[in-house]
Coordinates of C-alpha atoms and ligand atoms in Angstrom, one line a residue:
Chain A
M19 CA -10.4 179.2 20.0
A20 CA -13.0 176.6 19.8
P21 CA -13.7 176.7 16.1
Q22 CA -10.0 176.3 15.4
T23 CA -9.6 173.1 17.4
C24 CA -12.7 171.9 15.7
R25 CA -11.3 172.4 12.2
R26 CA -8.2 170.5 12.7
P27 CA -9.5 167.0 12.8
D28 CA -11.9 167.9 10.0
K29 CA -9.0 168.7 7.7
S30 CA -7.2 165.5 8.4
M31 CA -10.4 163.6 7.8
E32 CA -10.6 165.4 4.4
S33 CA -7.1 164.5 3.4
K34 CA -7.8 160.9 4.6
A35 CA -10.8 160.7 2.4
L36 CA -8.8 162.1 -0.5
N37 CA -6.1 159.6 0.2
N38 CA -8.7 156.8 0.1
A39 CA -10.1 158.0 -3.1
T40 CA -6.7 158.0 -4.8
K41 CA -6.0 154.7 -3.4
R42 CA -9.2 153.3 -4.8
L43 CA -8.4 154.9 -8.2
W44 CA -4.9 153.2 -8.1
K45 CA -6.4 149.9 -7.2
R46 CA -8.9 150.1 -10.0
W47 CA -6.3 150.9 -12.6
G48 CA -4.1 148.2 -11.1
W49 CA -6.8 145.6 -11.7
I50 CA -7.5 146.8 -15.2
F51 CA -3.8 146.7 -16.0
L52 CA -3.6 143.2 -14.5
F53 CA -6.5 141.9 -16.5
A54 CA -5.2 143.5 -19.7
V55 CA -1.8 142.0 -19.3
S56 CA -3.2 138.5 -18.4
L57 CA -5.5 138.8 -21.4
L58 CA -2.6 139.4 -23.8
L59 CA -0.5 136.8 -22.1
I60 CA -3.2 134.2 -22.4
L61 CA -3.9 134.9 -26.0
F62 CA -0.4 135.5 -27.3
T63 CA 2.3 133.8 -25.1
P64 CA 4.2 131.4 -27.3
L65 CA 3.7 128.0 -26.0
P66 CA 6.2 125.2 -26.5
I67 CA 4.9 122.7 -29.1
P68 CA 6.1 119.2 -28.6
S69 CA 8.3 118.6 -31.5
N70 CA 8.1 115.3 -33.3
S71 CA 10.4 114.5 -36.1
P72 CA 8.4 115.1 -39.3
A73 CA 6.8 112.0 -40.7
D74 CA 5.2 111.1 -44.0
R75 CA 1.5 110.5 -43.6
N76 CA -0.8 108.8 -46.1
I77 CA -4.5 109.5 -45.4
R78 CA -7.3 108.0 -47.4
I79 CA -10.5 110.0 -47.2
E80 CA -13.8 108.7 -48.7
A81 CA -16.1 111.5 -49.8
S82 CA -19.8 110.8 -50.2
M83 CA -22.9 112.9 -50.0
F84 CA -22.4 114.7 -47.5
Q85 CA -19.6 113.6 -45.5
F86 CA -15.9 112.9 -45.4
S87 CA -14.8 109.8 -43.6
P88 CA -12.8 110.0 -41.6
G89 CA -14.1 113.4 -40.8
E90 CA -11.4 114.2 -38.2
L91 CA -7.7 114.0 -39.1
K92 CA -4.8 114.4 -36.7
V93 CA -1.2 115.0 -37.7
N94 CA 1.9 116.6 -36.2
Q95 CA 3.3 119.9 -37.2
G96 CA 5.8 119.5 -40.0
D97 CA 4.4 116.3 -41.3
R98 CA 4.3 115.6 -45.0
V99 CA 0.6 114.8 -45.5
T100 CA -0.6 113.0 -48.6
I101 CA -4.4 113.0 -49.0
E102 CA -6.0 110.3 -51.2
L103 CA -9.5 111.6 -51.9
V104 CA -11.9 108.9 -53.1
S105 CA -15.4 109.8 -54.2
T106 CA -18.0 107.1 -53.8
D107 CA -20.9 108.9 -55.5
V108 CA -20.7 112.2 -57.3
V109 CA -17.9 114.7 -57.8
H110 CA -16.6 116.1 -54.5
G111 CA -13.8 118.5 -53.7
F112 CA -11.5 118.9 -50.7
S113 CA -10.4 122.4 -49.8
L114 CA -8.5 123.0 -46.6
D115 CA -8.9 126.3 -44.6
G116 CA -5.7 128.2 -44.0
Y117 CA -3.7 126.1 -46.4
N118 CA -3.7 126.6 -50.1
F119 CA -4.7 123.0 -50.8
E120 CA -7.4 121.7 -53.0
L121 CA -8.4 118.3 -54.5
K122 CA -11.2 117.2 -56.8
A123 CA -12.3 113.6 -57.2
D124 CA -14.6 112.3 -59.9
P125 CA -17.1 109.5 -59.0
G126 CA -15.2 106.3 -58.3
Q127 CA -11.9 108.0 -58.9
T128 CA -9.1 108.9 -56.6
A129 CA -7.3 112.2 -56.4
T130 CA -4.0 112.6 -54.6
G131 CA -2.1 115.6 -53.3
T132 CA 0.6 116.4 -50.8
F133 CA 1.2 119.3 -48.5
I134 CA 3.4 120.1 -45.5
A135 CA 1.4 120.7 -42.4
D136 CA 3.6 123.6 -41.3
K137 CA 0.8 125.6 -39.5
S138 CA -0.5 124.3 -36.2
G139 CA -4.1 124.5 -35.1
V140 CA -7.4 123.1 -36.1
F141 CA -8.4 123.7 -39.7
R142 CA -11.7 122.8 -41.4
F143 CA -11.8 121.2 -44.8
R144 CA -14.8 121.6 -47.0
C145 CA -16.2 120.1 -50.1
S146 CA -15.5 122.6 -52.9
V147 CA -17.8 121.2 -55.7
A148 CA -21.5 121.8 -55.4
C149 CA -22.7 118.2 -54.8
G150 CA -26.3 118.7 -53.5
N151 CA -28.4 120.4 -50.8
L152 CA -26.1 119.8 -47.9
H153 CA -23.0 120.6 -49.8
P154 CA -22.3 123.9 -48.0
F155 CA -22.1 121.9 -44.7
M156 CA -19.9 119.1 -45.9
I157 CA -17.1 119.7 -43.5
G158 CA -14.2 117.9 -41.8
K159 CA -11.5 118.8 -39.4
L160 CA -7.7 118.6 -39.6
K161 CA -5.8 118.9 -36.3
V162 CA -2.2 119.9 -36.6
G163 CA -0.5 119.4 -33.3
P164 CA -2.2 120.3 -30.0
N165 CA -5.2 122.7 -30.2
L166 CA -3.5 125.6 -28.4
L167 CA -6.4 128.0 -29.2
L168 CA -8.8 125.8 -27.3
L169 CA -6.4 125.8 -24.3
R170 CA -6.0 129.5 -24.5
S171 CA -9.7 130.0 -24.7
I172 CA -10.4 127.9 -21.7
A173 CA -7.9 130.0 -19.7
L174 CA -9.6 133.1 -21.2
S175 CA -13.0 131.9 -19.9
L176 CA -11.7 131.6 -16.4
L177 CA -10.2 135.0 -16.6
A178 CA -13.5 136.3 -17.9
V179 CA -15.3 135.0 -14.8
I180 CA -12.7 136.4 -12.4
A181 CA -12.8 139.7 -14.2
A182 CA -16.6 139.8 -13.9
L183 CA -16.6 139.3 -10.2
V184 CA -13.8 141.7 -9.6
S185 CA -15.3 144.3 -11.9
L186 CA -18.5 144.4 -9.8
R187 CA -16.5 144.9 -6.6
M188 CA -14.3 147.6 -8.1
F189 CA -17.1 149.4 -10.0
P190 CA -20.3 148.8 -8.0
D191 CA -23.2 150.0 -10.1
Q192 CA -26.5 151.6 -9.0
Q193 CA -28.6 148.8 -10.4
S194 CA -27.4 146.2 -7.9
R195 CA -29.5 145.8 -4.9
Y196 CA -27.1 143.6 -2.9
I197 CA -23.6 144.9 -3.7
K198 CA -22.4 147.7 -1.5
Chain B
M1 CA -28.2 155.5 -16.0
T2 CA -27.2 157.5 -19.0
R3 CA -29.7 157.8 -21.9
L4 CA -29.7 159.7 -25.1
D5 CA -33.2 160.7 -26.1
L6 CA -33.5 160.7 -29.9
T7 CA -36.7 162.8 -29.8
H8 CA -34.6 165.6 -28.5
I9 CA -32.6 165.7 -31.8
S10 CA -34.6 167.4 -34.5
W11 CA -33.7 165.3 -37.5
T12 CA -34.1 161.9 -35.7
Q13 CA -37.3 163.2 -34.2
T14 CA -38.6 164.0 -37.7
L15 CA -37.5 160.6 -39.1
L16 CA -39.2 158.7 -36.2
R17 CA -42.4 160.7 -36.2
S18 CA -43.0 160.7 -39.9
R19 CA -44.7 157.5 -41.2
W20 CA -42.9 157.6 -44.5
P21 CA -39.4 156.3 -43.8
Q22 CA -40.7 153.3 -42.0
F23 CA -43.4 152.8 -44.7
L24 CA -40.8 152.8 -47.4
L25 CA -38.6 150.3 -45.6
R26 CA -41.5 148.1 -45.0
A27 CA -42.5 148.3 -48.6
I28 CA -39.0 147.2 -49.6
T29 CA -39.0 144.3 -47.1
L30 CA -42.4 143.2 -48.2
A31 CA -41.4 143.3 -51.9
G32 CA -38.3 141.3 -50.9
F33 CA -40.4 138.8 -49.0
V34 CA -42.7 138.2 -51.9
F35 CA -39.8 137.9 -54.3
T36 CA -38.1 135.4 -51.9
I37 CA -41.3 133.3 -52.0
F38 CA -41.3 133.5 -55.8
A39 CA -37.7 132.6 -56.0
G40 CA -38.1 129.7 -53.7
L41 CA -41.1 128.3 -55.7
F42 CA -39.8 128.8 -59.2
G43 CA -36.0 129.2 -59.0
S44 CA -33.3 126.7 -59.0
V45 CA -33.7 123.8 -56.6
V46 CA -30.0 124.1 -55.7
G47 CA -30.0 126.0 -52.4
S48 CA -26.7 127.8 -52.9
H49 CA -27.9 129.2 -56.2
N50 CA -31.2 130.4 -55.0
F51 CA -32.0 133.9 -53.7
A52 CA -34.4 132.5 -51.2
I53 CA -31.9 130.4 -49.4
I54 CA -29.0 132.8 -49.5
F55 CA -31.1 135.8 -48.6
V56 CA -33.1 134.3 -45.8
W57 CA -30.5 132.1 -44.2
I58 CA -27.3 133.9 -44.9
A59 CA -28.0 137.6 -45.5
W60 CA -31.1 138.3 -43.3
W61 CA -30.5 135.8 -40.5
T62 CA -26.9 137.1 -40.2
A63 CA -28.0 140.8 -40.3
L64 CA -30.6 140.1 -37.6
K65 CA -28.0 138.7 -35.2
L66 CA -25.1 140.9 -36.0
F67 CA -26.8 144.2 -36.7
F68 CA -30.5 144.6 -35.9
I69 CA -30.6 143.0 -32.4
P70 CA -27.2 144.1 -31.1
F71 CA -27.6 147.7 -32.3
G72 CA -31.4 148.1 -32.4
G73 CA -33.0 145.5 -30.2
R74 CA -36.4 144.7 -31.8
S75 CA -35.7 147.2 -34.7
W76 CA -36.3 144.4 -37.2
C77 CA -39.9 144.1 -36.0
S78 CA -40.6 147.7 -36.9
I79 CA -39.9 147.0 -40.6
C80 CA -41.0 143.3 -40.7
P81 CA -43.2 142.5 -43.6
I82 CA -44.9 139.5 -42.1
P83 CA -47.7 141.3 -40.0
M84 CA -48.2 144.0 -42.7
P85 CA -51.2 142.8 -44.7
G86 CA -53.0 141.9 -41.5
E87 CA -52.3 145.2 -40.0
W88 CA -53.6 147.1 -43.0
L89 CA -56.9 145.3 -42.7
Q90 CA -57.0 145.9 -38.9
N91 CA -56.3 149.5 -39.4
G92 CA -58.5 150.0 -42.5
G93 CA -55.6 151.9 -44.1
I94 CA -52.2 151.3 -45.5
L95 CA -50.1 154.3 -44.4
Q96 CA -52.0 155.0 -41.2
P97 CA -55.1 153.8 -39.3
C98 CA -58.2 155.2 -40.9
G99 CA -61.5 154.7 -39.3
K100 CA -62.8 151.2 -38.7
G101 CA -60.8 148.2 -39.8
I102 CA -61.7 144.6 -40.4
G103 CA -61.3 141.9 -37.9
L104 CA -63.0 140.2 -34.9
G105 CA -60.5 141.7 -32.5
K106 CA -60.7 138.9 -30.0
R107 CA -58.3 138.7 -27.1
W108 CA -55.6 136.0 -27.2
P109 CA -56.5 133.1 -24.9
K110 CA -54.9 133.4 -21.5
A111 CA -53.6 129.9 -21.5
M112 CA -51.5 130.5 -24.6
R113 CA -49.9 133.7 -23.5
G114 CA -46.2 134.2 -22.8
S115 CA -43.4 133.0 -25.1
W116 CA -44.1 129.3 -24.7
L117 CA -45.4 128.8 -28.2
Q118 CA -42.7 131.0 -29.7
A119 CA -40.0 128.8 -28.0
G120 CA -41.8 125.7 -29.3
G121 CA -41.9 127.2 -32.8
F122 CA -38.1 127.9 -32.6
L123 CA -37.6 124.3 -31.5
M124 CA -39.5 123.1 -34.6
V125 CA -37.5 125.3 -36.9
G126 CA -34.4 123.6 -35.4
L127 CA -35.8 120.1 -35.8
F128 CA -36.5 120.7 -39.5
G129 CA -33.6 123.2 -39.9
A130 CA -31.4 121.1 -42.1
V131 CA -34.1 120.9 -44.8
T132 CA -35.5 124.4 -44.4
L133 CA -32.0 125.8 -44.5
T134 CA -31.1 124.1 -47.8
S135 CA -34.3 123.6 -49.8
P136 CA -35.6 126.8 -51.5
L137 CA -39.0 125.2 -51.9
V138 CA -39.4 124.4 -48.3
T139 CA -38.2 127.9 -47.3
A140 CA -40.8 129.4 -49.6
I141 CA -43.5 127.2 -48.2
V142 CA -42.5 128.1 -44.6
L143 CA -42.6 131.8 -45.5
M144 CA -46.0 131.5 -47.1
V145 CA -47.4 129.6 -44.2
I146 CA -46.1 132.3 -41.8
L147 CA -47.5 135.1 -43.9
L148 CA -50.9 133.5 -44.1
L149 CA -51.0 132.5 -40.5
A150 CA -50.2 136.1 -39.4
L151 CA -52.9 137.4 -41.7
I152 CA -55.6 135.0 -40.5
L153 CA -54.7 135.5 -36.8
S154 CA -54.8 139.3 -37.2
L155 CA -58.4 138.9 -38.5
V156 CA -59.5 136.8 -35.6
F157 CA -57.4 138.2 -32.7
E158 CA -56.6 141.8 -31.7
R159 CA -53.4 143.6 -32.6
R160 CA -50.2 141.8 -33.2
S161 CA -51.2 138.5 -31.5
F162 CA -49.1 136.5 -34.0
C163 CA -46.0 138.6 -33.2
N164 CA -46.6 138.5 -29.4
Y165 CA -47.3 134.9 -28.9
L166 CA -46.4 132.8 -32.0
C167 CA -43.6 134.2 -34.1
P168 CA -40.4 132.3 -33.3
I169 CA -38.3 135.2 -34.6
G170 CA -40.3 137.4 -32.3
G171 CA -39.3 135.2 -29.4
F172 CA -35.7 135.3 -30.4
T173 CA -35.5 139.1 -30.9
G174 CA -37.7 139.8 -27.9
L175 CA -35.5 137.8 -25.6
Y176 CA -32.3 139.5 -26.8
A177 CA -33.8 143.0 -27.3
Q178 CA -33.6 143.2 -23.5
V179 CA -29.9 143.8 -23.8
G180 CA -30.3 145.9 -27.0
P181 CA -29.3 149.6 -26.8
V182 CA -32.7 151.1 -27.7
E183 CA -35.8 151.6 -25.7
V184 CA -39.2 153.4 -25.8
R185 CA -40.2 154.9 -22.5
V186 CA -42.3 157.8 -21.2
K187 CA -40.5 161.0 -20.4
D188 CA -42.5 162.1 -17.4
A189 CA -44.6 159.5 -15.6
D190 CA -46.7 162.2 -14.0
I191 CA -48.0 163.6 -17.3
C192 CA -49.1 160.1 -18.3
A193 CA -50.7 159.4 -15.0
A194 CA -52.8 162.6 -15.3
H195 CA -53.8 161.9 -18.9
D196 CA -56.7 159.4 -18.8
E197 CA -57.4 158.9 -22.5
K198 CA -54.5 156.5 -23.0
V199 CA -54.4 157.1 -26.7
C200 CA -51.0 155.4 -26.8
Y201 CA -52.3 152.2 -25.4
D202 CA -55.1 152.2 -28.0
A203 CA -52.6 152.9 -30.8
C204 CA -50.0 150.3 -29.7
P205 CA -50.2 147.3 -32.1
W206 CA -48.4 145.3 -29.4
G207 CA -50.9 145.9 -26.7
L208 CA -48.5 147.7 -24.4
Y209 CA -49.0 150.7 -22.2
P210 CA -45.9 152.9 -22.4
L211 CA -46.2 154.1 -18.8
A212 CA -45.9 150.5 -17.6
L213 CA -43.0 149.6 -19.9
K214 CA -40.1 148.1 -17.8
S215 CA -38.6 145.9 -20.4
S216 CA -38.1 146.2 -24.1
A217 CA -38.8 142.5 -24.8
N218 CA -42.3 143.1 -26.2
C219 CA -41.9 146.6 -27.7
G220 CA -41.6 146.4 -31.5
L221 CA -40.3 150.0 -31.8
C222 CA -43.1 150.9 -34.2
M223 CA -43.3 154.4 -32.9
E224 CA -47.1 154.6 -33.0
C225 CA -47.2 155.8 -29.4
L226 CA -44.8 158.6 -30.2
R227 CA -47.0 159.7 -33.1
V228 CA -50.3 159.8 -31.2
C229 CA -49.1 161.2 -27.8
P230 CA -50.6 164.7 -27.6
T231 CA -48.0 166.0 -25.1
D232 CA -44.9 164.5 -26.8
N233 CA -44.2 162.5 -23.7
I234 CA -42.6 159.5 -25.4
A235 CA -38.8 159.1 -25.5
V236 CA -36.8 156.9 -27.8
N237 CA -33.6 156.3 -25.8
L238 CA -30.2 155.0 -26.8
R239 CA -29.1 153.3 -23.6
P240 CA -26.2 151.1 -22.4
W241 CA -26.3 147.5 -23.5
G242 CA -27.9 145.1 -21.0
S243 CA -30.1 147.8 -19.4
D244 CA -33.1 145.5 -18.9
L245 CA -31.2 143.1 -16.8
G246 CA -30.5 143.4 -13.0
S247 CA -31.9 142.6 -9.7
K248 CA -34.8 145.0 -10.0
T249 CA -36.4 143.8 -13.2
K250 CA -39.2 141.2 -13.2
H251 CA -38.9 138.0 -15.2
N252 CA -41.3 135.1 -15.9
L253 CA -40.9 131.4 -16.2
D254 CA -41.4 131.4 -19.9
E255 CA -38.3 133.5 -20.4
A256 CA -36.3 130.7 -18.8
F257 CA -37.8 128.2 -21.2
L258 CA -37.2 130.5 -24.2
G259 CA -33.6 131.3 -23.1
L260 CA -32.8 127.6 -22.7
V261 CA -34.3 126.6 -26.0
M262 CA -32.1 129.3 -27.7
L263 CA -29.0 128.0 -25.9
A264 CA -29.8 124.4 -27.0
S265 CA -30.5 125.5 -30.6
A266 CA -27.2 127.3 -30.7
L267 CA -25.4 124.1 -29.6
V268 CA -27.3 121.8 -31.9
D269 CA -27.0 124.1 -35.0
S270 CA -23.2 124.4 -34.4
A271 CA -22.9 120.6 -34.2
I272 CA -24.9 120.0 -37.4
F273 CA -23.7 122.8 -39.6
L274 CA -20.1 123.3 -38.4
G275 CA -19.2 119.9 -37.0
P276 CA -17.4 117.1 -38.9
W277 CA -20.1 114.5 -38.3
G278 CA -21.5 113.6 -41.6
Q279 CA -24.0 111.1 -40.2
L280 CA -25.5 113.8 -38.0
K281 CA -26.1 116.0 -41.0
S282 CA -27.7 113.3 -43.1
A283 CA -29.8 112.3 -40.1
A284 CA -31.0 115.9 -39.6
Y285 CA -31.8 116.1 -43.3
A286 CA -33.7 112.8 -43.8
I287 CA -36.9 114.0 -42.1
G288 CA -39.2 111.1 -41.1
S289 CA -36.5 108.4 -41.3
L290 CA -35.2 106.4 -38.4
P291 CA -31.9 108.4 -38.1
W292 CA -33.9 111.6 -38.1
L293 CA -36.1 110.4 -35.3
L294 CA -33.0 109.5 -33.4
F295 CA -31.6 113.0 -34.1
A296 CA -34.9 114.6 -33.1
G297 CA -34.9 112.6 -29.9
V298 CA -31.4 113.7 -29.1
F299 CA -32.2 117.3 -29.9
I300 CA -35.3 117.2 -27.6
V301 CA -33.4 115.5 -24.8
V302 CA -30.7 118.3 -25.0
A303 CA -33.2 121.1 -25.3
L304 CA -35.8 119.9 -22.8
G305 CA -33.8 117.5 -20.7
I306 CA -30.1 118.1 -20.2
L307 CA -29.8 121.8 -20.5
P308 CA -32.9 122.6 -18.4
G309 CA -31.8 119.9 -15.9
L310 CA -28.4 121.6 -15.5
Y311 CA -30.1 125.0 -15.2
I312 CA -32.6 123.8 -12.6
A313 CA -29.7 122.1 -10.6
A314 CA -27.7 125.4 -10.7
V315 CA -30.7 127.5 -9.7
W316 CA -31.6 125.1 -6.9
A317 CA -28.1 125.1 -5.5
S318 CA -27.9 128.9 -5.8
M319 CA -31.3 129.2 -4.0
R320 CA -30.1 127.0 -1.2
L321 CA -27.0 129.2 -0.7
G322 CA -29.1 132.4 -0.4
A323 CA -30.6 133.9 2.7
I324 CA -33.8 135.3 1.1
K325 CA -36.6 132.7 0.9
T326 CA -38.0 132.2 -2.6
T327 CA -39.7 129.4 -4.4
L328 CA -37.9 127.4 -7.1
R329 CA -40.3 128.8 -9.7
Q330 CA -39.5 132.4 -8.8
S331 CA -35.8 131.7 -8.8
L332 CA -36.0 129.9 -12.2
A333 CA -37.7 132.9 -13.6
Q334 CA -35.5 135.6 -11.9
F335 CA -32.2 133.9 -12.7
S336 CA -33.2 133.3 -16.3
Q337 CA -31.7 136.8 -17.0
L338 CA -28.2 135.3 -17.2
L339 CA -29.3 133.2 -20.2
V340 CA -29.8 136.4 -22.2
P341 CA -26.2 137.6 -22.6
L342 CA -24.9 134.0 -22.7
G343 CA -27.2 133.2 -25.6
M344 CA -26.8 136.5 -27.4
M345 CA -23.0 136.2 -27.6
A346 CA -23.1 132.5 -28.4
W347 CA -25.4 133.2 -31.4
I348 CA -23.2 136.0 -32.6
A349 CA -20.1 133.7 -32.4
F350 CA -22.0 131.0 -34.2
T351 CA -23.0 133.5 -36.9
I352 CA -19.5 134.7 -37.4
S353 CA -18.3 131.2 -37.9
F354 CA -21.2 130.2 -40.1
A355 CA -21.8 133.3 -42.2
F356 CA -18.3 134.6 -42.8
A357 CA -17.4 131.4 -44.6
K358 CA -20.6 131.5 -46.7
F359 CA -20.8 135.2 -47.4
S360 CA -19.3 134.8 -50.9
Y361 CA -22.6 133.4 -52.0
V362 CA -24.5 136.7 -51.5
L363 CA -23.4 138.7 -54.6
P364 CA -23.6 135.9 -57.1
V365 CA -27.1 135.2 -56.0
I366 CA -28.1 138.9 -56.5
S367 CA -26.6 138.5 -60.0
D368 CA -28.6 135.4 -60.7
P369 CA -31.4 135.2 -58.1
L370 CA -33.3 132.3 -59.6
G371 CA -30.4 130.2 -60.6
W372 CA -31.5 130.5 -64.3
G373 CA -28.1 131.5 -65.6
W374 CA -28.7 135.3 -65.5
N375 CA -25.9 137.7 -64.9
L376 CA -27.5 141.0 -63.7
I377 CA -24.5 142.6 -62.0
G378 CA -21.8 140.5 -63.5
M379 CA -21.1 138.5 -60.4
S380 CA -22.6 135.2 -61.3
G381 CA -20.5 132.2 -60.6
T382 CA -18.0 134.1 -58.4
S383 CA -18.8 132.3 -55.2
W384 CA -15.9 130.4 -53.7
V385 CA -15.7 127.7 -51.0
G386 CA -15.1 130.2 -48.3
Q387 CA -13.1 129.4 -45.2
S388 CA -12.7 130.5 -41.6
T389 CA -9.6 132.4 -41.0
S390 CA -7.5 132.4 -37.8
F391 CA -8.9 135.9 -37.2
S392 CA -12.5 134.7 -37.3
L393 CA -11.6 131.9 -34.9
L394 CA -10.0 134.4 -32.5
L395 CA -13.0 136.6 -32.8
Q396 CA -15.3 133.7 -31.8
V397 CA -13.2 133.0 -28.8
V398 CA -13.3 136.6 -27.7
L399 CA -17.1 136.8 -28.2
L400 CA -17.7 133.7 -26.2
A401 CA -15.5 135.1 -23.4
V402 CA -17.4 138.4 -23.4
G403 CA -20.6 136.4 -23.1
L404 CA -19.3 134.5 -20.1
F405 CA -18.0 137.7 -18.5
W406 CA -21.3 139.4 -19.0
A407 CA -23.3 136.4 -17.8
S408 CA -21.2 136.2 -14.7
R409 CA -21.7 139.9 -14.0
V410 CA -25.5 139.4 -14.3
A411 CA -25.3 136.3 -12.1
R412 CA -23.5 138.2 -9.4
R413 CA -25.8 141.2 -9.7
I414 CA -29.0 139.2 -9.2
T415 CA -27.7 137.2 -6.3
E416 CA -26.8 138.1 -2.7
S417 CA -23.2 136.9 -2.6
V418 CA -20.4 135.5 -4.7
K419 CA -21.1 132.1 -3.2
Q420 CA -24.7 132.2 -4.3
A421 CA -23.7 133.3 -7.8
L422 CA -21.2 130.4 -8.2
P423 CA -23.6 127.7 -9.3
L424 CA -25.1 130.0 -11.9
I425 CA -21.6 130.9 -13.1
A426 CA -20.7 127.2 -13.3
F427 CA -23.7 126.6 -15.5
S428 CA -22.5 129.5 -17.8
I429 CA -19.0 128.0 -17.9
I430 CA -20.3 124.6 -18.9
F431 CA -22.4 126.1 -21.7
S432 CA -19.5 128.3 -22.9
L433 CA -17.0 125.5 -23.0
S434 CA -19.4 123.3 -25.0
M435 CA -19.9 126.1 -27.5
L436 CA -16.1 126.7 -27.6
W437 CA -15.5 123.0 -28.3
L438 CA -18.0 122.9 -31.1
L439 CA -16.8 126.1 -32.7
I440 CA -13.0 125.9 -32.5
G441 CA -12.3 122.4 -31.0
Ligands
SF4_8 S1 -45.0 151.2 -26.9 FE1 -45.0 152.5 -28.7 S2 -43.2 151.8 -29.8 FE2 -43.7 150.2 -28.3 S3 -45.0 148.8 -29.5 FE3 -46.3 150.2 -28.4 S4 -46.7 151.8 -29.9 FE4 -45.0 150.7 -30.6
CU9 CU1 -19.5 117.2 -51.8

């Protein structure tokens, strides 16, 4: 008689432990799922870009060893951008990342070209004619519309911190002295 | 923790034990090193057409950060040509130690131990970086000075004193090797304890005793201990990334300094080489001029003032929030661990941004290494401007986020509570966002 009564609470404890284990498992996968979804949302949700009516922009850039001035340009998406590249010393080029756009200006001369800024984001432009030692680092930036990637990456950073803290709670590791 | 011991697999065991594979690799790197100096001295003065610039600063520096360290910790040190000539003399033999070598074998002065000088050296490389990075002649001279210095020091001091205390690259790799996936450890501590000849300690060029190894920071993976151990008690383990970090490992104040210098250098290099500020570039280039002094001042203020200041403030706040009593010095040392994943990932992101755009220079410069108009492999003149694609930008963002995730985990693991980890995490966020802004802003 006695052993039987003893076994009963034992069994229910066992099933309770089992229940807890499955619950933990579900919780862990729930968190992983949640983080994966937020990651994708943060990186790829289409965000509304404030639409301005396309304008014509004339930008004059002076190229000299080893800088473009101005080095940072800002336009809206859809703008028709005309670049006037003036070189003040040697031959310099202007090649825009992400766009198929290139100019080459002889010393003292102006080269002009036009493109439609249809891709949004931040794009670097580089000198494309070897002009001296620092030539590989002769770089400028073109901002087309708001820098959504920067906003996304700030959100991603916050997610990374939260994920780090939660991951240690969900998957405590043996190396940690303090976390139980 | 899970480990895979390479000495248990027969072919890797043979490869590691034999001196030949390593010797051949070192012979190649030494030949490359000598050729690089030659190219720098006699080749074209235009950096992008010279083997010395492209190979040292694009190919090797990239390989170190994207391949050697993340996948092999200090593996570069095991095939590095710089200490070779000195080591031959110390060993009295080229392939292996033979009898008595040459050298005074003095001990390195106590006051100059730790990675302080390495960090200082790295800071100097950064201060003169714009010139070293673009002038083949200066690169050649720097390499010669390093080679000579390593040789002279190995004749005066014992073992690899140059590597241990001076080499800036050693400081860099050593710091980040702690999170690398390779380690040398003893298999059975009892066997070592019972063996009182310590042949492994005598054989170690780095002055380490394998039984006492807790961190991979100073182990150059040379495999000498493995070769001399009579009981085959040395393991070469593949391990999870980040294994040397955690609440149980011991860290010193010089690591905090080294880690901060590396963070500052990553920021300043990104600003100079990837930023749109032409005047900053010219200032960094015109060594000795007034703008350069201004630039050097700003660099030093960032590296030795702002960043350490923020770090000290974060550590102090975190210390105040903890229950366990420690000194500020101890906390600065212990919490320095979080600088490792943070810096590692920032350097990788910087490298992606920097090197991918410039990689088209590599093949042309093999084709015409001296810029003399040769065309050895028919690739001369095929370099193009290079650009960063939207994929590479996204990759940089993800890498920096991984760095922040990792650093936050480390911060939480070495503190008592989330509350105590928060100031450290805040420091990491500030650094990550600055880096983000420089790379993709
Ligand atoms: S412990 Fe072994 S592998 Fe590490 S440096 Fe010493 S001899 Fe080389
Ligand atoms: Cu130019």
